mmCIF file of C-alpha atoms in Angstrom:
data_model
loop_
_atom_site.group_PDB
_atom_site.id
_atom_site.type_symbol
_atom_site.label_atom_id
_atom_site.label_comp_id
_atom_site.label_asym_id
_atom_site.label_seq_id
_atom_site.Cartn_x
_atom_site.Cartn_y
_atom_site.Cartn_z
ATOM 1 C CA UNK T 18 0.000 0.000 0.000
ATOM 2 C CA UNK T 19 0.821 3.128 -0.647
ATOM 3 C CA UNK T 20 1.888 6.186 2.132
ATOM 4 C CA UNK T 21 -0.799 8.432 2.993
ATOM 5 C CA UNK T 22 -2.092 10.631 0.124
ATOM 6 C CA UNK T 23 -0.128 13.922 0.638
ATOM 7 C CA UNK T 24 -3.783 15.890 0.612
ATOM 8 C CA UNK T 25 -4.891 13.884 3.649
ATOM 9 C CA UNK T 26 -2.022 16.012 5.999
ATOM 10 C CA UNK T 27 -2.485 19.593 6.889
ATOM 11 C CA UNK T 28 -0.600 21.955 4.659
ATOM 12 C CA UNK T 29 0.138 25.493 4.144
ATOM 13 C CA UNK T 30 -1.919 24.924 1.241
ATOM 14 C CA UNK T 31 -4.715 23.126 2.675
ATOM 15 C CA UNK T 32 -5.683 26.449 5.575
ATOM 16 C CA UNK T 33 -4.994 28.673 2.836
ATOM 17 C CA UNK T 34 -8.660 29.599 2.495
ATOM 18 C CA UNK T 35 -9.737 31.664 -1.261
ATOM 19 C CA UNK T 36 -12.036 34.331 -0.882
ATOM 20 C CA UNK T 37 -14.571 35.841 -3.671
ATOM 21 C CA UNK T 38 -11.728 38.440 -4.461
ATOM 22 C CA UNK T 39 -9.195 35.491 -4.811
ATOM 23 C CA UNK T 40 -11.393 33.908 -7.252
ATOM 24 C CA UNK T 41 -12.159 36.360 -9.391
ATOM 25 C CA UNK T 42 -8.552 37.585 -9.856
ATOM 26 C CA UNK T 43 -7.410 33.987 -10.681
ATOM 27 C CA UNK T 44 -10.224 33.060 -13.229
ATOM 28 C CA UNK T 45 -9.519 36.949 -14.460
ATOM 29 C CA UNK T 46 -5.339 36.412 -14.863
ATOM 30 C CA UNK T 47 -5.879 32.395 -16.165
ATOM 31 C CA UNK T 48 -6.973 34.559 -19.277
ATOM 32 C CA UNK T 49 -4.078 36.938 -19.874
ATOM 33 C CA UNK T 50 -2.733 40.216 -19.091
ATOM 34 C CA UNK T 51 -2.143 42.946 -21.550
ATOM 35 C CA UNK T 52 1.637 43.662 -21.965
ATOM 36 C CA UNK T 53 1.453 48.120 -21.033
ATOM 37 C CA UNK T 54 3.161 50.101 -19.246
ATOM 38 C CA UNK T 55 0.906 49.718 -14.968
ATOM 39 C CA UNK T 56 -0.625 46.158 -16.600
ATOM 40 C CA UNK T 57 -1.755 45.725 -12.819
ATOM 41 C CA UNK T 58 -3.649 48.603 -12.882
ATOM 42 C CA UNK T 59 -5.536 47.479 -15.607
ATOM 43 C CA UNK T 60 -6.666 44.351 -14.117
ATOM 44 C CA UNK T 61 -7.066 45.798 -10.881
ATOM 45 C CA UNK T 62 -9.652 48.719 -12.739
ATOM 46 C CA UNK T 63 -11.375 46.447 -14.652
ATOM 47 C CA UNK T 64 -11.800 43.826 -11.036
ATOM 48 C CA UNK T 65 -12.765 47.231 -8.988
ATOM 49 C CA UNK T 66 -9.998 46.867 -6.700
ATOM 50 C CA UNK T 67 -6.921 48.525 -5.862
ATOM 51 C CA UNK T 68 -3.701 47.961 -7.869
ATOM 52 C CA UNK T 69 -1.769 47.242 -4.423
ATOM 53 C CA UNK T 70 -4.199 45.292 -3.563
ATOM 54 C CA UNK T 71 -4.074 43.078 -6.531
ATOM 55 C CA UNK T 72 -0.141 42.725 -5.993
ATOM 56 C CA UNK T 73 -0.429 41.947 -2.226
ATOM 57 C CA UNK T 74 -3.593 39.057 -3.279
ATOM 58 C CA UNK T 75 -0.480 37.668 -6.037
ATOM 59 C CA UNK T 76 2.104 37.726 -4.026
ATOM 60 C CA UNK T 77 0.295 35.935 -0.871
ATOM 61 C CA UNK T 78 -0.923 33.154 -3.297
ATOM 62 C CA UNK T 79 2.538 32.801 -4.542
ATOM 63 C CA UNK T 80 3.762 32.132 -1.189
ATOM 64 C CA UNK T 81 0.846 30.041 -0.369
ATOM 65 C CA UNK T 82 1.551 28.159 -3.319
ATOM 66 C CA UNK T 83 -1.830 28.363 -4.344
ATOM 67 C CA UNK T 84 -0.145 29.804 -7.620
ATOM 68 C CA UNK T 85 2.553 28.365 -8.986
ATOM 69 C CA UNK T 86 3.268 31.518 -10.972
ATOM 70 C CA UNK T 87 2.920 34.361 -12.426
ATOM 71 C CA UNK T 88 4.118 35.676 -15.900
ATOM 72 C CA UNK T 89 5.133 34.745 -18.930
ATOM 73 C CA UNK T 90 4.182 31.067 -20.279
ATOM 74 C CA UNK T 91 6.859 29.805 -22.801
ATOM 75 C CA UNK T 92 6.168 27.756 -26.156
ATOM 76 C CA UNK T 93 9.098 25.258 -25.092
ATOM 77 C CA UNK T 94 9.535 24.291 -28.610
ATOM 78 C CA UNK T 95 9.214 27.025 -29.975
ATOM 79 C CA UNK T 96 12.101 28.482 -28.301
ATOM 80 C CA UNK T 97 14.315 25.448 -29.430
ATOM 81 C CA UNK T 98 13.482 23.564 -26.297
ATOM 82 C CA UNK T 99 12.621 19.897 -25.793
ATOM 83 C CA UNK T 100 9.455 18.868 -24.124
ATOM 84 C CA UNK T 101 8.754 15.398 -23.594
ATOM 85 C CA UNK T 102 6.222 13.418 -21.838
ATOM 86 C CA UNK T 103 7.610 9.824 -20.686
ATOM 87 C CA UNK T 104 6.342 7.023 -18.600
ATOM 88 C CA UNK T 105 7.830 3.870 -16.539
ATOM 89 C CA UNK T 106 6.895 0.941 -15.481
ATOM 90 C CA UNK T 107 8.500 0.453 -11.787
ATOM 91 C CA UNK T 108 7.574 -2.169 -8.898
ATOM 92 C CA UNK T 109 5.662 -1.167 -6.190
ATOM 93 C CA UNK T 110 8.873 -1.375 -3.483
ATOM 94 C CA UNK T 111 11.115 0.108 -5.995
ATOM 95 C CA UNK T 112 8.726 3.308 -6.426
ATOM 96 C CA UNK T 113 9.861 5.570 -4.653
ATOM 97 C CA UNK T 114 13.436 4.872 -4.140
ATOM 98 C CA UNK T 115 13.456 5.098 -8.192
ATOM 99 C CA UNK T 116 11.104 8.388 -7.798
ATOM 100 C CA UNK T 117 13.767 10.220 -6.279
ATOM 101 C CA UNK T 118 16.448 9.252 -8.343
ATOM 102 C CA UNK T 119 14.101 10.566 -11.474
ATOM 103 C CA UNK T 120 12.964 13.493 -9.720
ATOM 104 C CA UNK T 121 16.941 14.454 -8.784
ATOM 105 C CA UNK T 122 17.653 15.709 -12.482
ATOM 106 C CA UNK T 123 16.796 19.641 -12.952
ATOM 107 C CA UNK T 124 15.126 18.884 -16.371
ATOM 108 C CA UNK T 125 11.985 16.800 -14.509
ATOM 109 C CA UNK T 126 9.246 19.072 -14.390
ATOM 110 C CA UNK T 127 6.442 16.767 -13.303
ATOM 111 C CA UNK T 128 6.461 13.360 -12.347
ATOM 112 C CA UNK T 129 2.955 11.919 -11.103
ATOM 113 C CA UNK T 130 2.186 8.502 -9.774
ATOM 114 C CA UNK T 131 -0.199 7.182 -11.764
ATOM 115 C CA UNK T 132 -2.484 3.963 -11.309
ATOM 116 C CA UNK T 133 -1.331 1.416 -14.369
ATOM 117 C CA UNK T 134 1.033 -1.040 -14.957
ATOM 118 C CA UNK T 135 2.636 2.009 -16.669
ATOM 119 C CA UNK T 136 3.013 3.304 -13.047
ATOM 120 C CA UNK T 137 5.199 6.871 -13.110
ATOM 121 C CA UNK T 138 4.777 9.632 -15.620
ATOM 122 C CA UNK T 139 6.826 12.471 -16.022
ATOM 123 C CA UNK T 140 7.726 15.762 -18.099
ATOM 124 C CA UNK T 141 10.827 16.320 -19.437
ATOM 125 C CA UNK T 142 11.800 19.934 -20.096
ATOM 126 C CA UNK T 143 15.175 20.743 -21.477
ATOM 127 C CA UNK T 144 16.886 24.133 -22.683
ATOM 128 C CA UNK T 145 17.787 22.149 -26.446
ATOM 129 C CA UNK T 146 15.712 19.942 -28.027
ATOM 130 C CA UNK T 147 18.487 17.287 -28.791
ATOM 131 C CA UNK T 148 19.000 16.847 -24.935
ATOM 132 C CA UNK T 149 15.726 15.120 -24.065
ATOM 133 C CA UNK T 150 17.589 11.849 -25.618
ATOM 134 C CA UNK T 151 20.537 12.403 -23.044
ATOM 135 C CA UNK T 152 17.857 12.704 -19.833
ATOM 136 C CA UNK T 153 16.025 9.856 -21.347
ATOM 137 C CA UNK T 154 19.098 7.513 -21.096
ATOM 138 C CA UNK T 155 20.876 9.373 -18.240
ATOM 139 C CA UNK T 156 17.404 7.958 -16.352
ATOM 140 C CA UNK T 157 17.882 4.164 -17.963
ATOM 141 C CA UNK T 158 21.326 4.088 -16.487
ATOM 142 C CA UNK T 159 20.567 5.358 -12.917
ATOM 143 C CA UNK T 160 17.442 3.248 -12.617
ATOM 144 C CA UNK T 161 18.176 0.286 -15.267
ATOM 145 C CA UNK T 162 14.170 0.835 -16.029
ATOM 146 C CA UNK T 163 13.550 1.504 -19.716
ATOM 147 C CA UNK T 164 11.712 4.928 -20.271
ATOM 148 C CA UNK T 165 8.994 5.001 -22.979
ATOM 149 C CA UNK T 166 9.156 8.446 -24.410
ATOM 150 C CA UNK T 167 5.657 9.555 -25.711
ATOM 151 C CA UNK T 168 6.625 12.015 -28.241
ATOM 152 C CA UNK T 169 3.533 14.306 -29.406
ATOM 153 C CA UNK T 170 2.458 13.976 -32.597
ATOM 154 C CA UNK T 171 -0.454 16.584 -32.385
ATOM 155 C CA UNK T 172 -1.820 18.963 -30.061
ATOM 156 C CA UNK T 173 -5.544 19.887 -30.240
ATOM 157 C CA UNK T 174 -5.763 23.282 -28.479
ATOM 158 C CA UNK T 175 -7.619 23.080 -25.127
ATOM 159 C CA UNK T 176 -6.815 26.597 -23.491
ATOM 160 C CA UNK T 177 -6.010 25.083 -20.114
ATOM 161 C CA UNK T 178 -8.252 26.811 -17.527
ATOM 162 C CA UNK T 179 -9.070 26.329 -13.917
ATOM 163 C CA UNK T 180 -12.727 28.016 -13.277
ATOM 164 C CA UNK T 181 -12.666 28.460 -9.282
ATOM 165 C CA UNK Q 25 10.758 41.376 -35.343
ATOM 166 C CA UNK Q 26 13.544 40.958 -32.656
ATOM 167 C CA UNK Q 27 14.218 44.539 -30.866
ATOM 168 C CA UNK Q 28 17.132 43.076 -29.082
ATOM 169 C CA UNK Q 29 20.176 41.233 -29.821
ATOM 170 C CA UNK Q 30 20.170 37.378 -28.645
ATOM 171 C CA UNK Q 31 22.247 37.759 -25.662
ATOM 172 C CA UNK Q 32 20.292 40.275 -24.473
ATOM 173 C CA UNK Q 33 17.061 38.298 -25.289
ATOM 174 C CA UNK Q 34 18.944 35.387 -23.298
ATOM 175 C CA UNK Q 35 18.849 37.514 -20.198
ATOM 176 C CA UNK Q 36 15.285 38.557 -20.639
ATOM 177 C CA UNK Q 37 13.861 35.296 -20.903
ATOM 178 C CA UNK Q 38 15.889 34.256 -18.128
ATOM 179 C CA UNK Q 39 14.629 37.331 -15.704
ATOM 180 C CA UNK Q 40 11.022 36.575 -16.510
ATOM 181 C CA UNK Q 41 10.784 32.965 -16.692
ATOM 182 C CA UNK Q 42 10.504 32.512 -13.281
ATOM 183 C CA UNK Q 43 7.411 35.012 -13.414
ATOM 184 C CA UNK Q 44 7.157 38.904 -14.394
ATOM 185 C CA UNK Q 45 7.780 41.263 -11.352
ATOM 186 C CA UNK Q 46 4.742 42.198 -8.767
ATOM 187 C CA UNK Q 47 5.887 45.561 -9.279
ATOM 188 C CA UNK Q 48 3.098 48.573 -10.426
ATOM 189 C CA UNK Q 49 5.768 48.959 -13.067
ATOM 190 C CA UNK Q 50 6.996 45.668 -14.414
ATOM 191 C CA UNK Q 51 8.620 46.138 -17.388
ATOM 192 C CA UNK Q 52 10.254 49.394 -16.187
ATOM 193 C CA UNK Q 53 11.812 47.195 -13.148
ATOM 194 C CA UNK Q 54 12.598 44.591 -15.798
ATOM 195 C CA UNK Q 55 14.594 47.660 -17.925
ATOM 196 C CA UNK Q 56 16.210 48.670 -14.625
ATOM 197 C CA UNK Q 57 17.679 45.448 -13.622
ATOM 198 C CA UNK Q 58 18.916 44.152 -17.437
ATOM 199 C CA UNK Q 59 19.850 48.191 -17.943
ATOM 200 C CA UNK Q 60 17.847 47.852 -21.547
ATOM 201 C CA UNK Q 61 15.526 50.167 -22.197
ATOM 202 C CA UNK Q 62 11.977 49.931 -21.072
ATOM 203 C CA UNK Q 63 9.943 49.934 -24.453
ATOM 204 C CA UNK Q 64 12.410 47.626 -26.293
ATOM 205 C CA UNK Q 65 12.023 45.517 -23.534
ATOM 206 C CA UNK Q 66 7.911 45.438 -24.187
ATOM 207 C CA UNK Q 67 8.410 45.304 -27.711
ATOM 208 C CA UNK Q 68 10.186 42.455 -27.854
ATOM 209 C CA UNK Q 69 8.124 40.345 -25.364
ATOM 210 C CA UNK Q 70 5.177 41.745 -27.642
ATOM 211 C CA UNK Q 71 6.904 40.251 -30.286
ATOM 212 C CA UNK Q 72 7.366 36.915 -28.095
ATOM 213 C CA UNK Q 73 3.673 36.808 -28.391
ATOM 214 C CA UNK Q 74 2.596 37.530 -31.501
ATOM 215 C CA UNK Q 75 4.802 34.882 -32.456
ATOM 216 C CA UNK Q 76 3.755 32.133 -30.088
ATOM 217 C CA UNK Q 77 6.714 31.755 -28.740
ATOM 218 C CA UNK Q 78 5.013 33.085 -25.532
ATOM 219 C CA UNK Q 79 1.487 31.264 -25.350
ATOM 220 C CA UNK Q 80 0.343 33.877 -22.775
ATOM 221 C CA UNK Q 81 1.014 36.563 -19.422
ATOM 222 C CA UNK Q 82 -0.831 35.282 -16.882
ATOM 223 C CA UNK Q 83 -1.076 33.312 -14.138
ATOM 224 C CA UNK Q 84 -0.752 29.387 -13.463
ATOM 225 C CA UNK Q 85 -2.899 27.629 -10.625
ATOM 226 C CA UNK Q 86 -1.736 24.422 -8.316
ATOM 227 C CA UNK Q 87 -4.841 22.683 -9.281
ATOM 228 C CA UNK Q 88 -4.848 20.458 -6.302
ATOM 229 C CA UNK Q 89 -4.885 24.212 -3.961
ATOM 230 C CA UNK Q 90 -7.546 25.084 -5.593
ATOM 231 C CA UNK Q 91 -9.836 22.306 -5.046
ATOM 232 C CA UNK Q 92 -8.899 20.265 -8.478
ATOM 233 C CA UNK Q 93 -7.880 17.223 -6.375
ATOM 234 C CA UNK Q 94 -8.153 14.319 -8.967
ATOM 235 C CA UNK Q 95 -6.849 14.033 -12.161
ATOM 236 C CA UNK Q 96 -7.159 11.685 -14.949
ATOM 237 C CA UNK Q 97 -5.067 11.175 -17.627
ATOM 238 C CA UNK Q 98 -7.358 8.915 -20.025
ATOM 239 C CA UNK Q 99 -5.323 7.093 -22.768
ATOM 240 C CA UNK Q 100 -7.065 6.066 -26.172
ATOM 241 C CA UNK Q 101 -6.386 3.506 -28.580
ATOM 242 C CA UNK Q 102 -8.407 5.325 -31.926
ATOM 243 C CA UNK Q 103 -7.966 4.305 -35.546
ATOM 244 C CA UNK Q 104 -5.373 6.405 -37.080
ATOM 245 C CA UNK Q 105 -7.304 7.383 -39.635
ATOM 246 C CA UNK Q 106 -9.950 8.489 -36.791
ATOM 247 C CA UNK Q 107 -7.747 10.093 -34.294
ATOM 248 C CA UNK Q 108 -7.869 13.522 -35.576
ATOM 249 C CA UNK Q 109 -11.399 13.649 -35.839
ATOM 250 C CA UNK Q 110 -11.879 12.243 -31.849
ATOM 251 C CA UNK Q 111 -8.979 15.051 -30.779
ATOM 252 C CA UNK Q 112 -11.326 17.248 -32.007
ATOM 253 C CA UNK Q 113 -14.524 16.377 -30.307
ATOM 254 C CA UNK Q 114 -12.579 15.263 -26.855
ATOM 255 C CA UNK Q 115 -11.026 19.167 -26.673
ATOM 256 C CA UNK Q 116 -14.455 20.799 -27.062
ATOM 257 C CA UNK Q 117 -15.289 18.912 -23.971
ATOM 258 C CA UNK Q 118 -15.459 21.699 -20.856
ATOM 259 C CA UNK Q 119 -13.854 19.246 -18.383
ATOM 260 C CA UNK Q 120 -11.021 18.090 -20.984
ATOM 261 C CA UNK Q 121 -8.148 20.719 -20.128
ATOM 262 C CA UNK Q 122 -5.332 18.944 -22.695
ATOM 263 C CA UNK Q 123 -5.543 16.606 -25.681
ATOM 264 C CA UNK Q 124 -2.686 15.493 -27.528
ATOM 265 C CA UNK Q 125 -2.031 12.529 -30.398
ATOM 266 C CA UNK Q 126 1.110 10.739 -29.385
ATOM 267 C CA UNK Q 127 3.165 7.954 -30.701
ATOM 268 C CA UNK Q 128 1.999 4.757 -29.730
ATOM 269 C CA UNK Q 129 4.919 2.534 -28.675
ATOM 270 C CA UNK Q 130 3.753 -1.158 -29.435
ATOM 271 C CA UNK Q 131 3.847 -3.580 -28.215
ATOM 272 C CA UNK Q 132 3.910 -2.571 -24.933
ATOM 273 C CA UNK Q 133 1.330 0.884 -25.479
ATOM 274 C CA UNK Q 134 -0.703 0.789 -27.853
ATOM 275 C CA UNK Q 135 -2.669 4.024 -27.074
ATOM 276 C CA UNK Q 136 -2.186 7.226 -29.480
ATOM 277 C CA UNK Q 137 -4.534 9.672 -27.971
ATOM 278 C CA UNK Q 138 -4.200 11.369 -24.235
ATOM 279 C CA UNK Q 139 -6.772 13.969 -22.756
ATOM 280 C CA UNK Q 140 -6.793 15.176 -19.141
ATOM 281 C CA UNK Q 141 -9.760 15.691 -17.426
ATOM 282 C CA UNK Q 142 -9.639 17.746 -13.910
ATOM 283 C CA UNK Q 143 -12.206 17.517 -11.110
ATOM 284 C CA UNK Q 144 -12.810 17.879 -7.483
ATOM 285 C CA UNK Q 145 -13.191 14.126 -6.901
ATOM 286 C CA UNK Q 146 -12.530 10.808 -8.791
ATOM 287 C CA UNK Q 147 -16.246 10.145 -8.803
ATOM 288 C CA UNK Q 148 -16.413 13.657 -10.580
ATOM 289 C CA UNK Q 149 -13.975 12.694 -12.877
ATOM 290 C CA UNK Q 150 -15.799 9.714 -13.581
ATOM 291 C CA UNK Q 151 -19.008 10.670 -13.894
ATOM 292 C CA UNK Q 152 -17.690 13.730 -16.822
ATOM 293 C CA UNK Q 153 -15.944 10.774 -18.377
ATOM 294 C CA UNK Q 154 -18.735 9.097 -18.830
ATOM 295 C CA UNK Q 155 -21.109 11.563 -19.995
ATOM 296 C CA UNK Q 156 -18.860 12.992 -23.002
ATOM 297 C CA UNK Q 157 -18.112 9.053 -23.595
ATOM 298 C CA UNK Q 158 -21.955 8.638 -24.669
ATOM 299 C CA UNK Q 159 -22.220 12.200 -25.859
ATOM 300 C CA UNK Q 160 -19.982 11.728 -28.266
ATOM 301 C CA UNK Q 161 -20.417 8.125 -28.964
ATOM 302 C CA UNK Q 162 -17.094 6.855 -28.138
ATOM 303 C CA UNK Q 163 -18.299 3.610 -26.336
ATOM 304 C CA UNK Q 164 -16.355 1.588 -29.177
ATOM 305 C CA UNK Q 165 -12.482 3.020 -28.363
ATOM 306 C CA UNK Q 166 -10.676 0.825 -26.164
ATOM 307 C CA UNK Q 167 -9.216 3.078 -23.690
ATOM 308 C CA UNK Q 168 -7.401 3.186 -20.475
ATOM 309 C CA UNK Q 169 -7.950 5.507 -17.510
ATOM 310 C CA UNK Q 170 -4.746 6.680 -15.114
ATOM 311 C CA UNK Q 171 -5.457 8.257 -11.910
ATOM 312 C CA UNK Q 172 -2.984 10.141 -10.035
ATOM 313 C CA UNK Q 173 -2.070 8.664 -6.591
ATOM 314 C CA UNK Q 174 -0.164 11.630 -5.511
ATOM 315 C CA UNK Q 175 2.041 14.329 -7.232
ATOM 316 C CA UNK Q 176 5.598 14.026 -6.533
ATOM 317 C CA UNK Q 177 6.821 17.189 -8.760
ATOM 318 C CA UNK Q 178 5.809 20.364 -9.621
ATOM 319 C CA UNK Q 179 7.948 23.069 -11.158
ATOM 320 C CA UNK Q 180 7.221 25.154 -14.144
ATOM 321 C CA UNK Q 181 9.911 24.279 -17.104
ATOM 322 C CA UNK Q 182 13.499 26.550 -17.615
ATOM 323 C CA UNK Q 183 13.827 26.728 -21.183
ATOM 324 C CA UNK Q 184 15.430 29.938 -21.422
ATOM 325 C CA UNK Q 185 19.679 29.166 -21.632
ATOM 326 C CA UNK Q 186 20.825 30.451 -18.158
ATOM 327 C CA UNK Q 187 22.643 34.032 -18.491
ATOM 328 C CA UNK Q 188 26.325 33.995 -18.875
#
């Protein structure tokens, strides 16, 4: 069996409580903000609250980690980046001794426990696109698991959004 | 076009990939600490975006803080010469927040479409699953559904090359 769920202890996250304001300023900002000179005023105008107190609400979510940021979102491979989604299949007692050794390299940037045979999935995100092929067998020789890169063929535009 | 020259677009990616400044000013702090001037510094992050290589300025929610506590990725095995046609019905689904067509890797995987579907529960999940399943008649696709059990990583990609 697995540990505990981590949702089941009490986190900073967990008593971090989201009032009406919250809300409305993430479902705003999951939309865009205009690139101008006081773009926080903007948003704050249009929400009818204060620009400082926009900036105080983002930066207390931030360290609440109820955000995980705030800015720019990058078209990896567009900039020349590699982006790769990849999955293992890894024993039950081996899980997460081999978690940690995955989730040690810089270029990880999700790995999720997943229930399938296919067990671990993960997100490889590296500056050069060649260099997903060095991660990938970087992780077969530190684990001696075979990874099963799922390169993307196609993307069907979704718009990811959280309505809260 | 590109306002500035690639080392200096090197350091701007790098200053704002970690998230734009919660300053009333950003782009004017961003100017002061690169020492580039603040409208070729807008320009060329408007440029950034009209090109996609910046999907968007805004903000990115921890799902799971904000009450998205179960995820499923559900994995599709679909005709190829039907999978473009099913990407496009499963993204028009509200609770569907990605879709991609990926290589399949027989024998071991033989599914070639992924979509993600986010809710407050698995029984949530579930029940969304099953409605856009008769909706849109898709009873027929073998498929395979992939809780998460817990979320071991979650850091947005670095893609920009670190500043020299």
């Amino acid at each position: 069996m697995p540990a505990a769920p981590a949702d089941s202890r009490p986190t900073l996250q967990d008593k971090f409580e989201l009032d009406q304001t919250d809300r409305r300023i993430i479902n705003r900002l999951q939309d865009g903000m205009p690139v101008c000179d006081q773009p926080y005023l903007l948003v704050a105008d249009e929400l009818g609250i204060q620009e400082h107190e926009l900036l105080s609400r983002l930066q207390t979510m931030l360290d609440n980690k109820v955000l995980s940021r705030f800015g720019p979102m990058f078209h990896a491979e567009r900039l020349g980046g590699g982006l790769a989604l990849a999955a293992m299949r890894i024993p039950e007692d081996e899980f997460d001794h081999v978690a940690a050794q995955v989730n040690e390299l810089p270029e990880i940037a999700h790995n999720y426990q997943r229930t399938h045979k296919f067990n671990m999935w993960f997100v490889i995100a590296t500056e050069q696109k060649a260099d997903v092929e060095r991660v990938v067998s970087q992780i077969e020789s530190t684990t001696g698991y075979p990874v099963y890169n799922m390169p993307k063929i196609e993307e069907y535009y979704v718009g990811l959004r959280f309505p809260v | 076009m590109n306002v500035l020259t690639e080392v200096q677009q090197d350091r701007l990616k790098a200053a704002i990939q970690d998230g734009l400044p919660l300053t009333a000013t950003p782009y004017r702090t961003l100017s002061l600490q690169l020492d580039l001037p603040e409208p070729l510094v807008m320009e060329q992050i408007e440029h950034w975006l009209r090109e996609g290589y910046i999907k968007r300025m805004g903000l990115v929610v921890r799902h799971h803080a904000v009450g998205y506590r179960s995820n499923a990725m559900v994995v599709w095995n679909v005709a190829d010469d039907k999978v473009d046609q099913v990407g496009e019905l499963l993204r028009q689904a509200d609770c569907v927040t990605l879709c991609y067509k990926r290589r399949r890797q027989l024998p071991d995987w033989p599914y070639n479409l992924y979509c993600m579907i986010h809710g407050k529960s698995r029984e949530s999940v579930l029940t969304q699953l099953e409605l856009l399943t008769r909706q849109y008649e898709l009873q027929h696709i073998p498929r395979s559904i992939l809780f998460s059990n817990q979320q071991f990583k979650q850091t947005g990609g670095h893609y920009a090359r670190r500043a020299s």
